[in-house]
Short mmCIF file of C-alpha atoms in Angstrom, two decimals:
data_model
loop_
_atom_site.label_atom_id
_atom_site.label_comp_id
_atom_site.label_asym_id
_atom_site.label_seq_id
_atom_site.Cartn_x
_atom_site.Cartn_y
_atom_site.Cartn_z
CA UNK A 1 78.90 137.54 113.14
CA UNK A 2 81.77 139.04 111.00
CA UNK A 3 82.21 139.14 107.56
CA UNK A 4 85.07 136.46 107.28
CA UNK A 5 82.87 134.05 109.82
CA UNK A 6 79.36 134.86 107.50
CA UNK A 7 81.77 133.84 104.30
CA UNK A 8 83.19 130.44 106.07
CA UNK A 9 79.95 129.77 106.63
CA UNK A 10 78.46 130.11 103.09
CA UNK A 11 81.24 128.33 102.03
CA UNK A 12 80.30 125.50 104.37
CA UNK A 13 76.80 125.39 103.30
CA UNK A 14 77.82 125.77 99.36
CA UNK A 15 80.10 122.72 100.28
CA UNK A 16 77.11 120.88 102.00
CA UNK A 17 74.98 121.31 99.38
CA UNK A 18 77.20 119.71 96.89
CA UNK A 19 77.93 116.63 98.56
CA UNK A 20 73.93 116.00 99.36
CA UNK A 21 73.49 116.96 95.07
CA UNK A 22 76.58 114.17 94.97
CA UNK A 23 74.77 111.85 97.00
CA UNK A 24 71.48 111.89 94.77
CA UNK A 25 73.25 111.70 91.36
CA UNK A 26 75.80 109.07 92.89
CA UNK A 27 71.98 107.24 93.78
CA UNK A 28 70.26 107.88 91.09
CA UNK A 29 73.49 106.43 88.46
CA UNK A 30 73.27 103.18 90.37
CA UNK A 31 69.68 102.79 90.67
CA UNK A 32 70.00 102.53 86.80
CA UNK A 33 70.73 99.13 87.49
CA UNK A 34 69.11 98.16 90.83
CA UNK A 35 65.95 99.26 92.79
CA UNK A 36 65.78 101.39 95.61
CA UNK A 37 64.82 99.30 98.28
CA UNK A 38 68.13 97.27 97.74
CA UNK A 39 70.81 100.26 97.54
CA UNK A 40 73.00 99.86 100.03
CA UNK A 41 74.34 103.17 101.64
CA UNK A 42 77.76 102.20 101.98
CA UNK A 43 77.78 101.82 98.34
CA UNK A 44 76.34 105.34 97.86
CA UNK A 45 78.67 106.98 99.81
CA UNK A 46 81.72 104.76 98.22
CA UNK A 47 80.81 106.45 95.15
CA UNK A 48 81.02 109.99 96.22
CA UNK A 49 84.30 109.56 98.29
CA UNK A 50 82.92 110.40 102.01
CA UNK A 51 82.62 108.08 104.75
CA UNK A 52 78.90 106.13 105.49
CA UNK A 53 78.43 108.40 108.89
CA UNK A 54 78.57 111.57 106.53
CA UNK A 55 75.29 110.46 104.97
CA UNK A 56 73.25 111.33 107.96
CA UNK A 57 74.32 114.65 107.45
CA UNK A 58 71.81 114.75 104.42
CA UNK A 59 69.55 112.21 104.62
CA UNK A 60 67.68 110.73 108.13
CA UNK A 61 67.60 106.94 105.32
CA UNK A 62 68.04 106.05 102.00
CA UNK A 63 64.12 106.50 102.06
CA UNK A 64 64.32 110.14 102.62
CA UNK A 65 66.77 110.38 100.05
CA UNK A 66 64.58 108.43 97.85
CA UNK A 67 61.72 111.16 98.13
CA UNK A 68 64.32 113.65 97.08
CA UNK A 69 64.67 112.06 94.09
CA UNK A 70 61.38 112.22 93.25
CA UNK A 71 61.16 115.98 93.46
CA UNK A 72 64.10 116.26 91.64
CA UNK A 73 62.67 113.75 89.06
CA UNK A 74 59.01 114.89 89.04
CA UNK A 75 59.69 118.86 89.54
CA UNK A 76 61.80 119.24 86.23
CA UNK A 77 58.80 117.70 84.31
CA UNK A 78 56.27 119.82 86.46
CA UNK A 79 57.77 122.48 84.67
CA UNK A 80 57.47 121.19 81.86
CA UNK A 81 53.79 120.36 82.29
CA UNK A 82 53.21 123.71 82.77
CA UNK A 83 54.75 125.32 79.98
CA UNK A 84 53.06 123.25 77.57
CA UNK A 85 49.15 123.89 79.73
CA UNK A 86 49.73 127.54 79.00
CA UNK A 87 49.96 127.50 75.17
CA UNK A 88 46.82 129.07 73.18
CA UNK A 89 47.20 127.03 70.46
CA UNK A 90 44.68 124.36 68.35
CA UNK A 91 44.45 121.20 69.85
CA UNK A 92 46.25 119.29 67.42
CA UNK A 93 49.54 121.51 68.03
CA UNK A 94 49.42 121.01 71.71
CA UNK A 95 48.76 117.46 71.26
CA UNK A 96 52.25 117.78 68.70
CA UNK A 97 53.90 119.63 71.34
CA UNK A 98 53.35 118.06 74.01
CA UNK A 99 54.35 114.67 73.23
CA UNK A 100 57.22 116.20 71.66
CA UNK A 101 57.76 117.71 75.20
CA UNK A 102 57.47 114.57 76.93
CA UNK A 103 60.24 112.76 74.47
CA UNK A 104 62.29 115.70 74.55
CA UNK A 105 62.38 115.48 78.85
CA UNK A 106 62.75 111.69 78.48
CA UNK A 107 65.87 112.21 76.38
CA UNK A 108 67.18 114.71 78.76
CA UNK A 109 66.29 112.88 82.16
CA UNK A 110 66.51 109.15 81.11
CA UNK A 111 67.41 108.22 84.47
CA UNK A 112 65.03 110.12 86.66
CA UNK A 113 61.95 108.87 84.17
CA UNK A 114 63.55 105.30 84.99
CA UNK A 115 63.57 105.86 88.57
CA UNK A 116 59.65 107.18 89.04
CA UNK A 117 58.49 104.22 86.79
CA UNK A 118 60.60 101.72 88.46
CA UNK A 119 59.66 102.97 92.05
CA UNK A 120 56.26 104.33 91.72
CA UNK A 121 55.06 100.45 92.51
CA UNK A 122 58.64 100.04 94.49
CA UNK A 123 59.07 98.51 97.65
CA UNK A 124 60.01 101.68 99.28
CA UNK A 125 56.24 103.00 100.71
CA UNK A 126 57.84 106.85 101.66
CA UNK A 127 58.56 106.96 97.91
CA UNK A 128 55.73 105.33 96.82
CA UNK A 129 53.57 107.99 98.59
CA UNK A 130 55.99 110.69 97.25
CA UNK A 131 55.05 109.83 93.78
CA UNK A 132 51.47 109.54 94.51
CA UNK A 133 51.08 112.88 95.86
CA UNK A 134 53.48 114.03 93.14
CA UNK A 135 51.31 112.85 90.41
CA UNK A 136 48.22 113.97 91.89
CA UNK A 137 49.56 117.53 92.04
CA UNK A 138 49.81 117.34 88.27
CA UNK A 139 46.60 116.10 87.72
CA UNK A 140 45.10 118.88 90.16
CA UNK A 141 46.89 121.86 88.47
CA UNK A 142 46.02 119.99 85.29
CA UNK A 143 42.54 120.33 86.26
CA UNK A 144 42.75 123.58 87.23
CA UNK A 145 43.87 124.45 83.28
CA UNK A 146 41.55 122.30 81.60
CA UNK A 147 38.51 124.26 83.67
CA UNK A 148 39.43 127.20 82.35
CA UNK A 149 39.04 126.48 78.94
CA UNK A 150 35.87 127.14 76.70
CA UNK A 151 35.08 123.37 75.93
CA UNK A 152 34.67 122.57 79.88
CA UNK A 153 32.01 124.48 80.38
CA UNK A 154 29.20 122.72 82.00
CA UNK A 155 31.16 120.15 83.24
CA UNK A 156 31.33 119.05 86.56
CA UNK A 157 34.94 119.37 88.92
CA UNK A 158 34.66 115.45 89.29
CA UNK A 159 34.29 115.23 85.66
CA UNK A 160 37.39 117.66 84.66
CA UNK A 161 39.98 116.04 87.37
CA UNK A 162 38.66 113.17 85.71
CA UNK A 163 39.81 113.78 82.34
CA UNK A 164 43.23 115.59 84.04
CA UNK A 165 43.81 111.97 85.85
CA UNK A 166 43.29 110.59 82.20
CA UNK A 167 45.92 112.99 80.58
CA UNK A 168 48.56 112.50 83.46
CA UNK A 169 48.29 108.71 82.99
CA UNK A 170 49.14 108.74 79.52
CA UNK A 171 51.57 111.02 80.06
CA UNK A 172 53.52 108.36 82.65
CA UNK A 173 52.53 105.74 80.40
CA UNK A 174 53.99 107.36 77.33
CA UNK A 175 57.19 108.68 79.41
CA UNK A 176 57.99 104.99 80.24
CA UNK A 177 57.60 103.76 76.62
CA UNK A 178 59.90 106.44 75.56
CA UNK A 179 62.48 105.17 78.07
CA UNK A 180 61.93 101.61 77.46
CA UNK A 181 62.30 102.18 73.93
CA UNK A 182 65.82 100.97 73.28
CA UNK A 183 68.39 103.71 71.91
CA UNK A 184 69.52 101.77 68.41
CA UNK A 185 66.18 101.61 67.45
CA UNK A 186 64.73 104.96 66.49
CA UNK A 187 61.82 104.03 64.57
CA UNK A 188 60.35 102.68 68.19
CA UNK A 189 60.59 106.04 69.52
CA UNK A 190 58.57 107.28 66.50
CA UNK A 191 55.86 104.63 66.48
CA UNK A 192 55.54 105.49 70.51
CA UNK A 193 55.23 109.54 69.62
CA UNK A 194 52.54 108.53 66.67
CA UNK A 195 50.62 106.41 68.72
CA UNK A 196 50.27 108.98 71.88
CA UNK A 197 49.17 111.57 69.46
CA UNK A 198 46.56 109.49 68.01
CA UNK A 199 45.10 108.50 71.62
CA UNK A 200 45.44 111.77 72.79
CA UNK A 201 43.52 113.14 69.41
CA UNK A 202 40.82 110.56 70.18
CA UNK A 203 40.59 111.86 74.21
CA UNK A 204 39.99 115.09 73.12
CA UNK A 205 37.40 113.61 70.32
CA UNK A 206 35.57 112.20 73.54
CA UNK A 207 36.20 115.19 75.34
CA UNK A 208 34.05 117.48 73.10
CA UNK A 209 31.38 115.11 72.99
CA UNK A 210 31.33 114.55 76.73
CA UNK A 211 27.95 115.46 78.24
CA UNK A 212 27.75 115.69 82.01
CA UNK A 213 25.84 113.03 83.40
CA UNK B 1 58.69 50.51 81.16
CA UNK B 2 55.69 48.72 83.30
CA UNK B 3 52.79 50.31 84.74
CA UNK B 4 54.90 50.25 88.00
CA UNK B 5 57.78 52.33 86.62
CA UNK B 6 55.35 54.78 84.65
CA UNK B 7 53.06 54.82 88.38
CA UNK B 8 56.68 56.18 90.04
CA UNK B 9 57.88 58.12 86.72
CA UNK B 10 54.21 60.16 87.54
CA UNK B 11 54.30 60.63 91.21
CA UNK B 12 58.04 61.83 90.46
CA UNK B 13 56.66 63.76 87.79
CA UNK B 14 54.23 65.53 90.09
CA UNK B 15 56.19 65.95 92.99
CA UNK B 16 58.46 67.98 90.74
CA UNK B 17 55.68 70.24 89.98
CA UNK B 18 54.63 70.59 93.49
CA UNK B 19 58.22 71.71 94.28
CA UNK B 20 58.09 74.09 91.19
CA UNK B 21 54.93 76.09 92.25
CA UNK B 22 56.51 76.12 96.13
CA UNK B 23 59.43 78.11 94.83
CA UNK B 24 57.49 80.18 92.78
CA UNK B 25 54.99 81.14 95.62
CA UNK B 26 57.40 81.65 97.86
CA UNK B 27 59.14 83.72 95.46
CA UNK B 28 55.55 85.71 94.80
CA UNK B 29 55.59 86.14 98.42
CA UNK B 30 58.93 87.47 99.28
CA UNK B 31 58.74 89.75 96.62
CA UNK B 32 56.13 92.05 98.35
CA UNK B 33 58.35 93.27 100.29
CA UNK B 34 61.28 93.42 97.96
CA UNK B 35 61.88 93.53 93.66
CA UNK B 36 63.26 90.39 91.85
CA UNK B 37 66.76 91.96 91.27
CA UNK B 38 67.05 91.54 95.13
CA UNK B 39 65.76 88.71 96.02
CA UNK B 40 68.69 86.03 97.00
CA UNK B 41 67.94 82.10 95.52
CA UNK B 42 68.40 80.48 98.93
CA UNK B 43 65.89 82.92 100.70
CA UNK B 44 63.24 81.36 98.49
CA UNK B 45 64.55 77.74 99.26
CA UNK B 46 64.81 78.25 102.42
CA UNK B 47 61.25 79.10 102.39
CA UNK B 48 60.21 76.22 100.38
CA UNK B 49 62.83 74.06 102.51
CA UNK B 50 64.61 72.62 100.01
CA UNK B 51 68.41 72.65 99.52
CA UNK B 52 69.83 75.77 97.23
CA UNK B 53 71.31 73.26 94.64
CA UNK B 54 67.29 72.13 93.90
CA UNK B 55 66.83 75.18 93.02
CA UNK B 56 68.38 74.45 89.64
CA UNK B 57 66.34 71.53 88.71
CA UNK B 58 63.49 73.96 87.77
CA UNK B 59 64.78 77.17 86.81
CA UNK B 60 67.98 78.28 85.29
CA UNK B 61 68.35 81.51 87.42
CA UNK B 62 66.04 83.94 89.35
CA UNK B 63 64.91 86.03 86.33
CA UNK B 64 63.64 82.42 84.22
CA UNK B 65 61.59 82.00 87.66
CA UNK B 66 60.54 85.90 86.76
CA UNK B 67 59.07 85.07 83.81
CA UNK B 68 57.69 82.20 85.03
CA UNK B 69 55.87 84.35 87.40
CA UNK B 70 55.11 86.72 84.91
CA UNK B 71 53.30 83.93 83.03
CA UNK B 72 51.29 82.82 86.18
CA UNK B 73 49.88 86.56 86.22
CA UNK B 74 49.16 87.55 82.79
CA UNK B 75 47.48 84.07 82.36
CA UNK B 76 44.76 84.84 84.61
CA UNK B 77 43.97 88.18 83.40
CA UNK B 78 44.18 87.06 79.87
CA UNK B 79 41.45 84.35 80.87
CA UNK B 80 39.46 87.53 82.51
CA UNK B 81 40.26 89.81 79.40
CA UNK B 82 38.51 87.24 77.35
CA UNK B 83 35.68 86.85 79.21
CA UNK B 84 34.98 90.15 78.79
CA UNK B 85 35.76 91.23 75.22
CA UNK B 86 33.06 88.35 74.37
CA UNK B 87 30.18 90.20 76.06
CA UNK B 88 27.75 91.07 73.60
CA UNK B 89 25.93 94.08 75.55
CA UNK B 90 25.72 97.72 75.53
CA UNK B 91 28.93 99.43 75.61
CA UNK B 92 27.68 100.95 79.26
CA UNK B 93 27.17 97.53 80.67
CA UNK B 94 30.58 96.15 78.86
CA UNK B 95 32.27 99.00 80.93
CA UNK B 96 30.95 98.23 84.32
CA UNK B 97 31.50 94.87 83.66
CA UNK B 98 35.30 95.00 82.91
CA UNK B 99 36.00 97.55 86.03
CA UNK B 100 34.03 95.46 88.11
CA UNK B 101 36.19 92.44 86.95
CA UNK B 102 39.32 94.48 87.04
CA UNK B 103 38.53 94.95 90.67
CA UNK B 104 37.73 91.79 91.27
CA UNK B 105 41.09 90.33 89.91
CA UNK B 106 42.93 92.33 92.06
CA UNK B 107 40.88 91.30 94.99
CA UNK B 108 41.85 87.68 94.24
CA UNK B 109 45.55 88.07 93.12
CA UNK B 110 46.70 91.16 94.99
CA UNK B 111 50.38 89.75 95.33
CA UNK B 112 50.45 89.20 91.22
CA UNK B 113 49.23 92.72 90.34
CA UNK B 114 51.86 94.23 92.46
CA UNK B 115 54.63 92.10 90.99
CA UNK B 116 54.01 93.02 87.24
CA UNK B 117 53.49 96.98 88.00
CA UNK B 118 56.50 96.42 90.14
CA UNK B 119 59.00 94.51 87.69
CA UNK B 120 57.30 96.03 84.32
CA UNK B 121 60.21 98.60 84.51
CA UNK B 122 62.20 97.23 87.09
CA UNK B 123 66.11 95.76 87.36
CA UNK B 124 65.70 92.57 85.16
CA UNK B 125 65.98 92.75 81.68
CA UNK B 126 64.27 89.33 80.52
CA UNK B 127 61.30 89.92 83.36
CA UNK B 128 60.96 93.15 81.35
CA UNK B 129 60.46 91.86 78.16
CA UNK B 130 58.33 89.14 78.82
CA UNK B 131 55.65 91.79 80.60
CA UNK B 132 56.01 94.14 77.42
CA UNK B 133 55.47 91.22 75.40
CA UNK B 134 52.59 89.87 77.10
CA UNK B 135 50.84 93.49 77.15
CA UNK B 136 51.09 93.78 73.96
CA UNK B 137 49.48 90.07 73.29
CA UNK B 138 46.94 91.29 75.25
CA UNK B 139 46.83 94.38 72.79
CA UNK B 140 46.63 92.52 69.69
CA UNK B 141 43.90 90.32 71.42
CA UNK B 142 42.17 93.48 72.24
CA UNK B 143 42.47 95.16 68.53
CA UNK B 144 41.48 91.66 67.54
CA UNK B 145 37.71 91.95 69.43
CA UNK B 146 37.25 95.77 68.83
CA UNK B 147 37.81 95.17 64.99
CA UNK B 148 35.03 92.75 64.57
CA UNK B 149 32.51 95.59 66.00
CA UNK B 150 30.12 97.37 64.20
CA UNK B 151 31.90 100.79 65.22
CA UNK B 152 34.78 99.92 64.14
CA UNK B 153 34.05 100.15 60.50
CA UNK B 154 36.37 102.18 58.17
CA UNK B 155 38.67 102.17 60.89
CA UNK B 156 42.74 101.26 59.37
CA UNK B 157 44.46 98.40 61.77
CA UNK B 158 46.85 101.02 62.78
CA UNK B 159 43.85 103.05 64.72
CA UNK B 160 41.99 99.84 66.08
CA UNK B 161 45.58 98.76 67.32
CA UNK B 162 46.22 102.70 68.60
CA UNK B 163 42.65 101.81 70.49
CA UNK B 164 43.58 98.80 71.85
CA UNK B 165 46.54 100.15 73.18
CA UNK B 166 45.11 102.91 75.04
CA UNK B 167 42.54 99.98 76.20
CA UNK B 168 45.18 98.05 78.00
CA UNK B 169 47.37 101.07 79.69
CA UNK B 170 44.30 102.26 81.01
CA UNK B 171 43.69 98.41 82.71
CA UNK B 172 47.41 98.44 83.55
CA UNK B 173 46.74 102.16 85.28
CA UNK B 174 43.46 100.98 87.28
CA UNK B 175 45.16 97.94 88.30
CA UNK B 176 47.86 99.35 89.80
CA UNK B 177 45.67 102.11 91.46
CA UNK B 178 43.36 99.16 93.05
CA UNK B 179 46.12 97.46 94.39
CA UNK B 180 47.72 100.71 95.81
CA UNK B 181 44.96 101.50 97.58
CA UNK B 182 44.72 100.57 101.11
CA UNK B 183 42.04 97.86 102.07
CA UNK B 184 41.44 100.06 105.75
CA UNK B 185 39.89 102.73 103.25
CA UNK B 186 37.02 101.30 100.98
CA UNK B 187 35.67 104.82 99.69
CA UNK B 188 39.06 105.10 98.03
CA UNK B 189 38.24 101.85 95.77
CA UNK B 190 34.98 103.30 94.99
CA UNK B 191 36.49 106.59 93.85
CA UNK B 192 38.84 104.64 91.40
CA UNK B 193 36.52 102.49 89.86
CA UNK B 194 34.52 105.61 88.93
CA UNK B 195 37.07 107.35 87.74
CA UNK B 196 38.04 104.85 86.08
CA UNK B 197 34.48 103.75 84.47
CA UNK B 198 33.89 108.16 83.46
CA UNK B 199 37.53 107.60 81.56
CA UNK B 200 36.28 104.51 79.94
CA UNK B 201 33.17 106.15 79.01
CA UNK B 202 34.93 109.02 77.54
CA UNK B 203 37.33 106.73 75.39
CA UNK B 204 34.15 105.11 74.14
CA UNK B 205 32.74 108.63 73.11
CA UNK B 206 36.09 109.36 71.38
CA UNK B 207 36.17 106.00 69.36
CA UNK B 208 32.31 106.92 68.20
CA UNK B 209 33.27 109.81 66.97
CA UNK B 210 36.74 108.87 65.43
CA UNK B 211 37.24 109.96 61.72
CA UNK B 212 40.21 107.58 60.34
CA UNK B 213 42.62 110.02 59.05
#
């Protein structure tokens, strides 16, 4: 392979790629408004300018590119997850931070918090597994950075993914608040951040009194 | 009007009703394999096998038969709610008790669980609200009960409310995890209900040792 043929072909690819990244935010701007298991293709495609066949290209179904939306969706917050589990701070500020974290991606990703919440329970079952194995990826690496910490000790590894399972619910629960909270009223949005720090204050109140049974 | 005309007026009267709850459990029906914003009028009458244009005589448009669906499954959990919040036992006892019962609501109403996790953030806006609104019934029903206990002393309604809150996402959260999980694997209904009993537990640990702020 030449140079010229080695550039065509990166070109190619470059081009690829940006039609199957057009494809997923063409999806993900109409399933705003509709659920995945009732997006048509055609109108996917319509969207993005390329004829229905050219779909296949990127996507076997609209289920597989369902489950790329939900890396998309849940690997942006993963990072956030994890920037927030490796602060050495007091409780209370990581409590402050991370709901602050959690409103902060929920401003920035309205549509992909939307799209887990809406399809986590969908009728789409690929997805639905997607986002189950997502979520319990969080709550395993969750684990993993609660055991390390001084107040776990002596507990069990049931007991800490416990707790972890506990902390990624209310995380999902307070992401979909935040997104159901409507836009033109911000005093929601601060009665949902004041009440998440308050629960998650009291989890970690029951967390250092927790004795393994 | 003579007893004759009321005697028709009644059977007219409950043949109406009949018709009502057809459409709205063939509706419940279709809809596990589909959401609401998808599902097309004259598939449900077809079901039901009455003409479209009935449709009309007992709801407006799909998303009134929504919330009347919505109604149908909050009702019975608000009846099960009740029935435990009323238990005067040891906190222990009160928590098996309401897992157990949260299991064994699903068990019975499978079809209803999976519609409200479904549609609680799905494509219908008055469907929406009328789940948010019922949660957080349920919520000041909740905060309600837990202010009247002993523990709760010194507590400000804000906190108790806060409490209650957590109380019912955590129900919403094991709900939908029952009713995920598939009935060919019973171990993996046993592992949620612990879970979710240890989280309960905790929570109860965190409320005893609560300082209002």
């Amino acid at each position: 392979m030449n140079s010229s043929t080695r550039a065509t072909l990166g070109v190619r690819q470059a081009q690829k790629l940006k039609t199957r990244q057009a494809l997923l935010d063409a999806a993900l701007k109409l399933l705003e408004e509709q659920s995945l298991s009732s997006l048509g293709l055609r109108e996917v495609t319509r969207v993005v300018g390329v004829a229905p066949a050219a779909f296949y290209r990127h996507f076997r179904d609209m289920a597989e590119l369902g489950v790329a939306l939900v890396e998309e969706s849940l690997g942006s917050l993963h990072v956030m997850i994890r920037a927030v589990l490796a602060e050495q701070q007091e409780a209370e500020e990581v409590i402050d931070r991370s709901v602050e974290a959690v409103a902060d991606h929920v401003r920035r990703h309205p549509a992909h918090v939307r799209f887990v919440a809406r399809e986590r329970h969908g009728g789409v079952r690929a997805v639905r597994e997607a986002i189950a194995a997502e979520l319990a990826r969080f709550g395993d690496e969750v684990a993993a950075a609660l055991a390390a910490q001084e107040v776990s000790r002596g507990w069990s590894a049931e007991d800490v993914r416990m707790l972890a399972g506990l902390y990624v619910d209310h995380l999902v629960m307070t992401a979909s608040a935040f997104v159901e909270a409507s836009a033109e009223e911000p005093e929601e949005e601060r009665v949902i951040a004041d009440t998440a720090r308050r629960q998650l204050r009291l989890i970690s109140l029951g967390r250092r009194h927790w004795r393994a049974a």
